[in-house]
Amino acid sequence: MRESKELKQHGLKATVPRLKILELMESSKVRHFSAEDIYKYLLDDEVELGLATVYRVLTQFESAGIVIRHNFEEGHSVFELANEEHHDHIVCVRCGKVEEFNDYEIEQRQVSIADSLGFELTDHSLNMYGLCPACRRGYS
């Protein structure tokens, strides 16, 4: 089982909660999950894990470098698998939907700005906020 091997590579035992959460995150078309999202998906699949267990596993995954936690405005946190290439996010301020994007010009501009200020850019994140198409229709 691939998930079991991956957990062991990160120094974690292959417990049922860890395997179920990792399997969900790897197999889903959804790329950003709140702990509550994961809890609901698992309940729908009749996997009985408490919300506290989901939070604990996600925190362990974050410490092990398996997932990245993004803390968006108003306390909205989501997790995504850490093996993704760099990308930025745009977040709907109404429903919390998160979309990823990568723009070469924005990336180059950030490096240029850091350089002009005498910094060597080692990491960065860009989060933009707005209304997604569905929520915009709701405001019409």
Short mmCIF file of C-alpha atoms in Angstrom, two decimals:
data_model
loop_
_atom_site.label_atom_id
_atom_site.label_comp_id
_atom_site.label_asym_id
_atom_site.label_seq_id
_atom_site.Cartn_x
_atom_site.Cartn_y
_atom_site.Cartn_z
CA MET A 1 0.00 0.00 0.00
CA ARG A 2 1.54 3.28 -1.18
CA GLU A 3 0.10 5.41 1.63
CA SER A 4 1.54 3.10 4.28
CA LYS A 5 5.01 3.33 2.77
CA GLU A 6 4.76 7.13 2.53
CA LEU A 7 3.81 7.42 6.20
CA LYS A 8 6.72 5.24 7.25
CA GLN A 9 9.11 7.37 5.16
CA HIS A 10 7.99 10.35 7.25
CA GLY A 11 8.46 8.50 10.54
CA LEU A 12 4.75 7.89 11.18
CA LYS A 13 3.05 4.58 11.92
CA ALA A 14 0.40 3.50 9.44
CA THR A 15 -2.70 3.86 11.63
CA VAL A 16 -6.24 3.66 10.24
CA PRO A 17 -6.95 7.41 10.76
CA ARG A 18 -3.70 8.43 9.06
CA LEU A 19 -4.23 6.04 6.16
CA LYS A 20 -7.84 7.13 5.61
CA ILE A 21 -6.99 10.84 5.64
CA LEU A 22 -3.97 10.44 3.37
CA GLU A 23 -5.93 8.23 0.97
CA LEU A 24 -8.69 10.84 0.78
CA MET A 25 -6.29 13.69 0.12
CA GLU A 26 -4.38 11.76 -2.54
CA SER A 27 -7.42 10.43 -4.40
CA SER A 28 -9.73 13.46 -4.33
CA LYS A 29 -10.05 16.03 -7.09
CA VAL A 30 -10.35 18.58 -4.27
CA ARG A 31 -6.89 19.93 -3.44
CA HIS A 32 -7.58 22.10 -0.37
CA PHE A 33 -9.31 20.66 2.68
CA SER A 34 -10.32 22.12 5.99
CA ALA A 35 -10.30 19.67 8.88
CA GLU A 36 -14.09 19.90 8.85
CA ASP A 37 -14.17 19.01 5.13
CA ILE A 38 -12.12 15.88 5.76
CA TYR A 39 -14.32 14.95 8.71
CA LYS A 40 -17.47 15.29 6.54
CA TYR A 41 -16.00 13.32 3.63
CA LEU A 42 -15.03 10.49 5.96
CA LEU A 43 -18.47 10.49 7.60
CA ASP A 44 -20.06 10.26 4.15
CA ASP A 45 -17.86 7.21 3.49
CA GLU A 46 -18.96 5.77 6.84
CA VAL A 47 -15.49 6.10 8.35
CA GLU A 48 -15.94 6.90 12.01
CA LEU A 49 -13.23 9.32 13.11
CA GLY A 50 -13.75 12.18 15.50
CA LEU A 51 -13.04 15.74 14.44
CA ALA A 52 -10.32 15.96 17.12
CA THR A 53 -8.60 12.95 15.53
CA VAL A 54 -8.71 14.61 12.11
CA TYR A 55 -7.11 17.77 13.56
CA ARG A 56 -4.45 15.72 15.35
CA VAL A 57 -3.56 13.72 12.21
CA LEU A 58 -3.38 16.88 10.09
CA THR A 59 -1.07 18.50 12.64
CA GLN A 60 1.13 15.38 12.58
CA PHE A 61 1.14 15.46 8.77
CA GLU A 62 2.10 19.11 8.84
CA SER A 63 4.99 18.45 11.25
CA ALA A 64 6.17 15.58 9.04
CA GLY A 65 6.02 17.71 5.90
CA ILE A 66 3.24 15.69 4.26
CA VAL A 67 0.79 18.60 4.13
CA ILE A 68 1.02 22.36 4.13
CA ARG A 69 -1.39 24.43 6.20
CA HIS A 70 -2.58 27.69 4.68
CA ASN A 71 -4.06 30.20 7.10
CA PHE A 72 -6.34 32.50 5.19
CA GLU A 73 -8.15 35.57 6.53
CA GLU A 74 -10.86 35.23 9.16
CA GLY A 75 -9.29 32.05 10.55
CA HIS A 76 -9.98 29.99 7.42
CA SER A 77 -7.31 27.26 7.35
CA VAL A 78 -6.93 24.62 4.68
CA PHE A 79 -4.48 21.80 4.12
CA GLU A 80 -3.00 20.54 0.88
CA LEU A 81 -0.48 17.86 0.05
CA ALA A 82 3.06 19.20 0.23
CA ASN A 83 4.32 17.52 -2.93
CA GLU A 84 2.81 20.18 -5.18
CA GLU A 85 4.86 22.73 -7.10
CA HIS A 86 4.75 26.34 -5.94
CA HIS A 87 1.50 28.12 -6.64
CA ASP A 88 -0.51 31.00 -5.25
CA HIS A 89 -4.12 31.15 -4.09
CA ILE A 90 -7.25 33.19 -4.57
CA VAL A 91 -9.89 32.69 -1.87
CA CYS A 92 -13.60 33.53 -1.98
CA VAL A 93 -14.39 35.73 1.01
CA ARG A 94 -17.97 34.50 1.06
CA CYS A 95 -17.89 30.70 0.65
CA GLY A 96 -14.19 29.99 1.28
CA LYS A 97 -13.56 28.35 -2.11
CA VAL A 98 -9.82 28.23 -2.87
CA GLU A 99 -8.37 28.27 -6.39
CA GLU A 100 -4.71 27.86 -7.27
CA PHE A 101 -2.83 29.76 -9.91
CA ASN A 102 0.71 30.32 -11.10
CA ASP A 103 1.75 33.40 -13.03
CA TYR A 104 5.31 33.70 -14.29
CA GLU A 105 5.21 37.52 -14.40
CA ILE A 106 4.02 37.76 -10.79
CA GLU A 107 6.74 35.33 -9.69
CA GLN A 108 9.44 37.31 -11.50
CA ARG A 109 8.14 40.59 -10.12
CA GLN A 110 8.32 39.30 -6.54
CA VAL A 111 11.94 38.23 -7.03
CA SER A 112 12.73 41.61 -8.56
CA ILE A 113 11.14 43.50 -5.66
CA ALA A 114 13.05 41.43 -3.09
CA ASP A 115 16.28 42.02 -5.01
CA SER A 116 15.68 45.77 -5.25
CA LEU A 117 15.30 45.88 -1.47
CA GLY A 118 18.51 43.90 -0.96
CA PHE A 119 16.78 40.64 -0.02
CA GLU A 120 17.47 37.16 -1.28
CA LEU A 121 14.00 35.69 -1.64
CA THR A 122 13.89 32.28 0.05
CA ASP A 123 10.14 31.71 0.19
CA HIS A 124 6.89 33.55 -0.31
CA SER A 125 3.15 33.12 -0.54
CA LEU A 126 0.57 35.21 -2.31
CA ASN A 127 -3.05 35.01 -1.27
CA MET A 128 -5.67 37.06 -3.06
CA TYR A 129 -9.25 37.51 -1.87
CA GLY A 130 -12.46 38.17 -3.77
CA LEU A 131 -15.81 36.70 -4.73
CA CYS A 132 -15.96 33.50 -6.77
CA PRO A 133 -18.32 33.36 -9.78
CA ALA A 134 -21.05 31.53 -7.85
CA CYS A 135 -21.01 34.07 -5.01
CA ARG A 136 -20.89 36.98 -7.47
CA ARG A 137 -24.08 35.66 -9.05
CA GLY A 138 -25.61 35.57 -5.58
CA TYR A 139 -24.83 39.28 -5.15
CA SER A 140 -26.53 40.32 -8.40
#
